[in-house]
XYZ file of C-alpha atoms in Angstrom:
499
model
C 94.673 75.932 114.048
C 95.984 78.932 115.985
C 98.947 76.981 117.322
C 99.872 76.160 113.725
C 99.790 79.868 112.889
C 102.066 80.701 115.801
C 104.484 77.932 114.902
C 104.528 78.897 111.230
C 105.070 82.562 112.080
C 107.892 81.662 114.471
C 109.420 79.377 111.858
C 109.370 81.994 109.119
C 110.618 84.664 111.542
C 113.610 82.573 112.627
C 114.679 81.835 109.055
C 114.038 85.430 108.008
C 116.054 86.755 110.934
C 119.002 84.546 110.029
C 118.682 85.680 106.430
C 118.661 89.360 107.407
C 121.639 88.916 109.706
C 123.486 87.303 106.815
C 122.514 90.204 104.543
C 123.580 92.679 107.195
C 127.010 91.075 107.515
C 127.313 90.944 103.729
C 126.498 94.652 103.428
C 129.258 95.402 105.917
C 131.659 93.312 103.829
C 130.593 95.136 100.673
C 130.908 98.576 102.247
C 134.434 97.806 103.419
C 135.520 95.941 100.262
C 134.149 98.089 97.442
C 133.665 101.349 99.358
C 130.799 103.817 99.425
C 131.183 104.550 95.695
C 131.030 100.874 94.702
C 128.109 100.349 97.065
C 126.364 103.326 95.457
C 126.770 101.800 91.970
C 125.557 98.422 93.266
C 122.550 100.125 94.862
C 121.671 102.074 91.705
C 121.817 98.931 89.514
C 119.585 97.027 91.928
C 117.175 99.979 92.174
C 116.731 100.175 88.393
C 116.417 96.389 88.128
C 113.874 96.385 90.936
C 111.522 98.513 88.824
C 111.290 95.850 86.128
C 111.307 92.948 88.580
C 108.508 94.549 90.548
C 106.503 95.269 87.412
C 106.941 91.656 86.347
C 106.014 89.811 89.486
C 105.435 91.846 92.631
C 101.648 91.759 92.636
C 101.185 88.312 91.167
C 102.634 86.187 94.047
C 100.401 87.921 96.586
C 97.403 87.420 94.303
C 98.338 83.776 93.684
C 98.512 83.234 97.438
C 95.130 84.912 98.014
C 93.358 83.089 95.187
C 94.766 79.740 96.302
C 93.344 80.507 99.757
C 90.042 81.431 98.114
C 89.925 78.163 96.162
C 90.735 76.318 99.386
C 87.859 78.038 101.168
C 85.433 77.236 98.325
C 86.709 73.669 97.812
C 87.989 74.195 94.242
C 91.128 72.044 94.167
C 91.574 72.250 90.368
C 91.599 76.021 90.512
C 94.856 76.061 92.469
C 96.946 74.722 89.572
C 95.229 77.116 87.186
C 96.081 80.050 89.461
C 99.802 79.147 89.459
C 99.792 78.556 85.698
C 98.146 81.936 85.126
C 100.757 83.643 87.278
C 103.646 82.071 85.377
C 102.100 82.953 82.007
C 101.493 86.563 83.037
C 105.042 87.086 84.245
C 106.575 85.474 81.148
C 104.482 87.690 78.877
C 106.222 90.653 80.479
C 109.720 89.494 81.413
C 110.863 87.937 78.118
C 110.060 91.003 75.943
C 111.324 93.349 78.675
C 114.673 91.554 78.964
C 115.170 91.624 75.184
C 114.318 95.306 74.918
C 116.585 96.221 77.830
C 119.476 94.310 76.271
C 119.227 95.666 72.733
C 118.070 99.203 73.596
C 120.577 99.926 76.351
C 121.458 103.325 74.877
C 117.907 104.552 75.447
C 118.116 104.275 79.225
C 121.852 104.779 79.807
C 121.058 108.223 81.227
C 119.785 106.458 84.359
C 123.352 105.536 85.286
C 126.417 107.628 86.095
C 128.389 106.213 83.139
C 128.529 103.471 80.503
C 130.312 100.994 82.764
C 127.335 101.014 85.126
C 125.036 100.064 82.227
C 127.248 97.071 81.423
C 127.123 96.027 85.088
C 123.328 96.295 85.049
C 123.023 93.976 82.016
C 124.261 91.052 84.111
C 120.931 91.104 85.937
C 118.696 90.642 82.857
C 118.594 86.799 82.821
C 117.608 86.972 86.461
C 114.536 89.024 85.546
C 112.912 85.965 83.960
C 114.170 83.387 86.444
C 113.410 85.170 89.695
C 109.972 86.250 88.425
C 109.035 82.590 87.991
C 110.449 81.868 91.428
C 108.212 84.619 92.815
C 105.145 82.756 91.509
C 106.379 79.557 93.135
C 106.807 81.524 96.348
C 103.187 82.685 96.122
C 102.039 79.098 95.718
C 104.007 78.117 98.831
C 102.262 80.890 100.793
C 98.789 79.989 99.568
C 99.276 76.308 100.325
C 100.841 77.176 103.709
C 104.122 75.455 102.845
C 106.184 77.844 104.903
C 109.170 75.607 105.676
C 110.329 75.077 102.052
C 109.736 78.763 101.357
C 111.888 79.751 104.346
C 114.679 77.323 103.478
C 114.865 78.425 99.843
C 114.898 82.122 100.803
C 117.736 81.568 103.255
C 119.663 79.348 100.849
C 119.323 81.917 98.052
C 120.795 84.584 100.285
C 123.578 82.284 101.440
C 124.519 81.502 97.828
C 124.647 85.231 97.026
C 126.834 85.989 100.047
C 129.222 83.092 99.424
C 129.635 83.874 95.723
C 129.836 87.589 96.391
C 132.604 87.244 98.967
C 134.655 85.110 96.576
C 134.117 87.326 93.529
C 134.731 90.712 95.171
C 138.023 89.432 96.554
C 139.378 89.625 92.989
C 138.065 93.168 92.378
C 140.645 95.950 92.044
C 138.324 98.952 91.611
C 134.951 100.094 92.951
C 133.267 99.355 89.609
C 134.786 95.886 89.376
C 133.599 95.212 92.899
C 130.071 96.343 92.039
C 130.099 94.060 88.967
C 131.230 91.086 91.071
C 128.455 91.721 93.601
C 125.844 91.905 90.813
C 127.061 88.615 89.290
C 126.619 87.012 92.725
C 123.006 88.236 92.744
C 122.408 86.565 89.356
C 123.853 83.261 90.580
C 121.500 83.328 93.579
C 118.517 83.903 91.262
C 119.464 80.849 89.189
C 119.669 78.764 92.364
C 116.263 79.766 93.791
C 114.558 79.307 90.401
C 115.835 75.750 89.980
C 115.146 74.620 93.549
C 111.667 76.163 93.858
C 110.469 74.778 90.526
C 111.766 71.342 91.427
C 109.977 71.434 94.780
C 106.725 72.556 93.169
C 106.659 69.530 90.852
C 107.813 67.102 93.551
C 104.868 68.147 95.747
C 102.356 67.414 92.989
C 102.215 70.800 91.326
C 101.646 71.034 87.593
C 100.923 73.521 84.847
C 97.406 73.357 83.408
C 95.197 75.434 81.142
C 95.144 78.853 82.870
C 92.002 80.116 81.127
C 89.659 79.884 84.130
C 91.952 81.859 86.446
C 93.824 84.150 84.063
C 91.441 87.093 84.312
C 91.014 86.976 88.125
C 94.790 86.815 88.614
C 95.445 89.670 86.177
C 92.690 91.871 87.597
C 93.614 91.408 91.267
C 97.386 91.667 90.766
C 97.349 94.865 88.686
C 96.803 97.377 91.556
C 99.392 95.663 93.779
C 101.873 95.529 90.914
C 101.233 99.190 90.127
C 101.857 100.190 93.738
C 105.033 98.166 94.142
C 106.323 99.111 90.705
C 105.749 102.737 91.600
C 107.740 102.175 94.789
C 110.661 100.744 92.819
C 110.336 103.464 90.188
C 110.330 106.064 92.922
C 113.495 104.562 94.427
C 115.139 104.515 91.013
C 114.175 108.121 90.343
C 115.627 109.090 93.699
C 118.795 107.141 92.868
C 119.016 109.040 89.598
C 118.276 112.625 90.655
C 119.226 112.790 94.342
C 123.039 112.714 93.798
C 122.652 115.382 91.096
C 120.384 117.429 93.341
C 122.901 117.195 96.185
C 125.645 118.389 93.852
C 123.642 121.351 92.592
C 121.969 122.398 95.841
C 124.723 121.624 98.334
C 127.906 121.968 96.282
C 129.131 118.357 96.485
C 131.227 116.849 93.722
C 129.736 113.976 91.733
C 131.736 111.323 93.603
C 130.996 112.946 96.982
C 127.264 113.025 96.252
C 127.298 109.396 95.095
C 129.196 108.346 98.226
C 126.711 110.266 100.399
C 123.827 108.530 98.649
C 125.512 105.149 99.117
C 126.091 105.838 102.814
C 122.486 106.746 103.625
C 120.648 104.430 101.207
C 123.095 101.527 101.460
C 123.922 101.672 105.171
C 121.431 103.661 107.269
C 118.160 102.806 105.535
C 118.684 98.992 105.619
C 119.205 99.237 109.398
C 115.970 101.201 109.822
C 114.139 98.668 107.632
C 115.055 95.753 109.921
C 111.462 95.557 111.305
C 110.176 94.868 107.800
C 111.719 91.413 107.799
C 109.936 90.520 111.036
C 106.641 92.022 109.918
C 107.015 90.383 106.528
C 107.323 87.010 108.228
C 104.089 87.604 110.115
C 102.326 88.846 106.976
C 103.410 85.816 104.947
C 101.713 83.482 107.431
C 98.665 85.536 108.387
C 97.690 86.971 104.975
C 96.486 83.635 103.483
C 94.638 82.899 106.728
C 92.902 86.289 106.638
C 91.959 85.829 102.978
C 90.520 82.396 103.692
C 88.511 83.743 106.651
C 87.353 86.694 104.553
C 86.022 84.555 101.699
C 84.559 82.006 104.110
C 82.845 84.893 106.009
C 84.380 83.949 109.355
C 84.042 87.506 110.675
C 85.136 86.991 114.268
C 88.269 85.083 113.321
C 89.090 87.748 110.743
C 88.732 90.553 113.293
C 90.950 88.698 115.743
C 93.651 88.107 113.122
C 93.611 91.787 112.100
C 93.967 93.009 115.684
C 96.755 90.599 116.560
C 98.678 91.298 113.373
C 98.430 95.063 113.743
C 99.416 94.975 117.406
C 102.362 92.706 116.635
C 103.697 95.233 114.119
C 103.349 98.074 116.629
C 105.098 96.037 119.326
C 108.030 95.201 117.032
C 108.557 98.876 116.236
C 108.213 99.869 119.890
C 110.948 97.462 120.983
C 113.390 98.321 118.168
C 113.073 102.130 118.106
C 114.712 102.681 121.523
C 117.579 100.372 120.532
C 118.284 102.338 117.338
C 117.828 105.661 119.126
C 120.271 104.672 121.865
C 122.887 102.876 119.758
C 122.499 104.286 116.240
C 125.794 106.139 116.212
C 127.691 103.199 117.711
C 126.168 100.877 115.093
C 127.213 103.173 112.241
C 130.789 103.468 113.475
C 131.230 99.784 114.359
C 129.649 98.105 111.358
C 130.144 100.657 108.595
C 132.992 102.822 109.905
C 130.700 105.748 109.102
C 129.693 108.391 111.611
C 127.115 109.832 109.218
C 125.241 106.538 108.820
C 124.980 106.236 112.605
C 123.689 109.793 113.007
C 120.971 109.141 110.403
C 119.963 105.883 112.125
C 119.586 107.667 115.465
C 117.760 110.731 114.161
C 115.217 108.808 112.113
C 114.707 105.757 114.317
C 111.152 106.961 115.038
C 110.328 106.407 111.369
C 109.995 102.690 112.126
C 106.592 103.033 113.815
C 104.664 104.555 110.865
C 106.677 102.331 108.519
C 105.597 99.163 110.351
C 101.967 100.277 110.519
C 101.965 101.229 106.839
C 103.417 97.897 105.762
C 101.165 95.635 107.824
C 97.945 97.560 107.116
C 98.659 97.480 103.390
C 99.020 93.692 103.607
C 95.790 93.399 105.602
C 93.806 95.590 103.203
C 95.143 93.725 100.163
C 94.006 90.476 101.787
C 90.525 92.004 102.070
C 90.405 92.985 98.372
C 91.232 96.706 98.792
C 94.191 96.762 96.404
C 93.012 99.853 94.510
C 92.607 101.950 97.662
C 96.059 101.038 98.975
C 97.479 102.038 95.590
C 95.856 105.481 95.855
C 97.151 105.927 99.397
C 100.654 104.979 98.295
C 100.620 107.701 95.646
C 99.534 110.255 98.247
C 102.577 109.402 100.364
C 104.904 109.310 97.340
C 103.854 112.788 96.187
C 104.586 114.181 99.654
C 107.995 112.489 99.689
C 109.077 113.870 96.304
C 107.849 117.357 97.211
C 109.856 117.369 100.447
C 113.026 116.172 98.688
C 112.773 118.803 95.957
C 111.962 121.658 98.320
C 114.211 120.946 101.297
C 117.383 119.287 99.929
C 119.124 122.661 99.712
C 118.347 123.262 103.389
C 118.603 119.757 104.883
C 120.950 117.985 102.465
C 120.603 114.210 102.430
C 118.306 114.443 105.475
C 115.568 115.769 103.176
C 115.251 112.276 101.723
C 114.786 110.769 105.184
C 112.213 113.404 106.159
C 110.291 112.732 102.938
C 110.430 108.978 103.460
C 109.129 109.358 107.007
C 106.263 111.608 105.904
C 105.238 109.144 103.179
C 104.915 106.387 105.791
C 102.939 108.654 108.131
C 100.431 109.541 105.399
C 100.024 105.961 104.166
C 99.664 104.566 107.689
C 97.029 107.147 108.643
C 94.949 106.559 105.504
C 95.203 102.769 105.833
C 94.112 102.834 109.465
C 91.151 105.054 108.609
C 89.984 102.668 105.862
C 90.530 99.624 108.060
C 88.507 101.115 110.915
C 85.762 102.198 108.522
C 85.321 98.707 107.074
C 86.086 96.758 110.252
C 84.613 98.985 112.994
C 84.941 96.306 115.678
C 88.740 96.226 115.628
C 90.382 97.808 118.649
C 93.904 99.203 118.306
C 93.977 102.900 119.302
C 94.524 102.374 123.032
C 97.273 99.857 122.320
C 98.949 102.320 119.954
C 98.893 105.168 122.500
C 100.349 102.964 125.243
C 103.048 101.737 122.852
C 104.087 105.312 122.023
C 104.414 106.072 125.738
C 106.484 102.936 126.333
C 108.694 103.859 123.382
C 109.268 107.387 124.713
C 110.209 106.165 128.202
C 112.441 103.424 126.764
C 114.266 105.968 124.573
C 114.857 108.231 127.573
C 116.024 105.300 129.676
C 118.269 104.040 126.863
C 119.890 107.437 126.379
C 120.698 107.778 130.083
C 121.843 104.157 130.391
C 123.964 104.301 127.244
C 125.867 107.420 128.284
C 127.137 105.562 131.360
C 129.315 103.366 129.139
C 130.653 105.988 126.721
C 134.412 105.611 126.585
C 134.319 102.682 129.019
C 133.127 99.682 126.969
C 134.192 98.835 123.416
C 131.430 99.589 120.898
C 130.543 95.949 120.299
C 130.004 95.229 124.005
C 128.116 98.461 124.501
C 125.756 97.465 121.684
C 125.223 93.990 123.142
C 124.698 95.198 126.715
C 122.660 98.333 126.088
C 120.668 96.746 123.274
C 119.659 93.857 125.499
C 118.810 96.054 128.482
C 116.801 98.601 126.476
C 114.871 95.850 124.665
C 114.156 94.151 127.988
C 112.932 97.469 129.418
C 110.368 97.820 126.616
C 109.275 94.168 126.777
C 108.840 94.281 130.546
C 106.780 97.457 130.161
C 104.510 95.611 127.713
C 104.006 92.798 130.202
C 103.546 95.222 133.076
C 100.770 97.042 131.221
C 99.222 93.683 130.219
C 99.657 94.432 126.523
C 101.175 91.055 125.662
C 100.431 87.513 126.736
C 102.556 84.409 127.170
C 99.775 82.375 125.564
C 101.239 82.401 122.015
C 104.543 81.061 123.347
C 102.753 78.266 125.156
C 100.960 77.359 121.929
C 104.217 77.621 120.028
C 105.793 74.886 122.093
C 102.688 72.786 122.577
C 102.109 69.581 120.672
C 98.440 69.938 119.860
């Protein structure tokens, strides 16, 4: 059983890593092809769309996965199809009316965008609201049934379709706005692809739509808090996309185009680099969350405790290895990949944000698996309020850095509250000593990386400096973990074992 978990986690991680590398390369292509202004428009359109997409489907796939695991634990095979059918019905009840309203009432929300052309670019995403929401339910069914290979392949293929179409379409763009429109059309094409393939796979593997009556209420009730939290996250990002450029103009004296370019640089270049751990942690969460839910409902307490500890420690270890790399090479990464000194400075300065971010993300997943969706929603709002307050108060003093400080503080608050609740309800879990040792390793690795990296300034080209120093600094942290007996080779042995 455990070897299957390790293999599934490794499988999802490999595919996810390839997908993120592809996205990373694509973002570099976009930044160089359509510029910071075009990337800012692209980011704003996706941020606004994400609010409605999140409201439509963000909480339902997780709930579908958990309830499928519950029905597996209780032996209710018929309930699985009803869970999926309920999820599809719920998302259609929202997405179809929402898409129609957004299309015909575009003048009511045009103030969210810099100008009318941006609204027209946004409208290209509306068909994808319905299609990708249904795909999200299929994705939840894959998770719950532990079909991680098809899920991984479809996710990677969707991204590959977007990148391929995007590269072709933006090559014909002559302005920043035309480039943003081409990139958005590529997103829509990728949504059509994943919808068709995932639905076909679901039916091929014996899935079907049945009367959802028995599972409709449980799905709706459990998904509402998760949807509210994730919708609030998207809404928060959209609000920031709307008022932050204006706030920068008013408080710091930037022109409208300068503020939009600054927003595009930080939100479109620096932040995605700092969010790299999320893809790795997300891969772990996808595999472990159904297992934890099944153990929770089956009352397998010891297995549940073990899964929680290992998952939490894995998230901390990922952050500990990546922070020194970003701290050492942030500026080189910004200059090499984005031709932007500012993006590199932001990556370096706020690399430490990754630790509370990783803890916040994984503990939220764990608590949702244990039926604490309402509490995680409350904790999210506590962090969001702190973030908005910091942005509003300190933008005049810190400029765009106020956003990064607020984002960091929101993760710190959420992580602390989640850990407190987790310890309160699972008192046997042991993580504090591991966390303290990880912080010490991270500090020493950052110091070592800084000293080691300065040896090659002006000697090695940036790309070779990143490869060499990144590998050495990562190895330093990993060796420290082994030296302090904080990791074991046992999972890797199970990964490659046959039994």
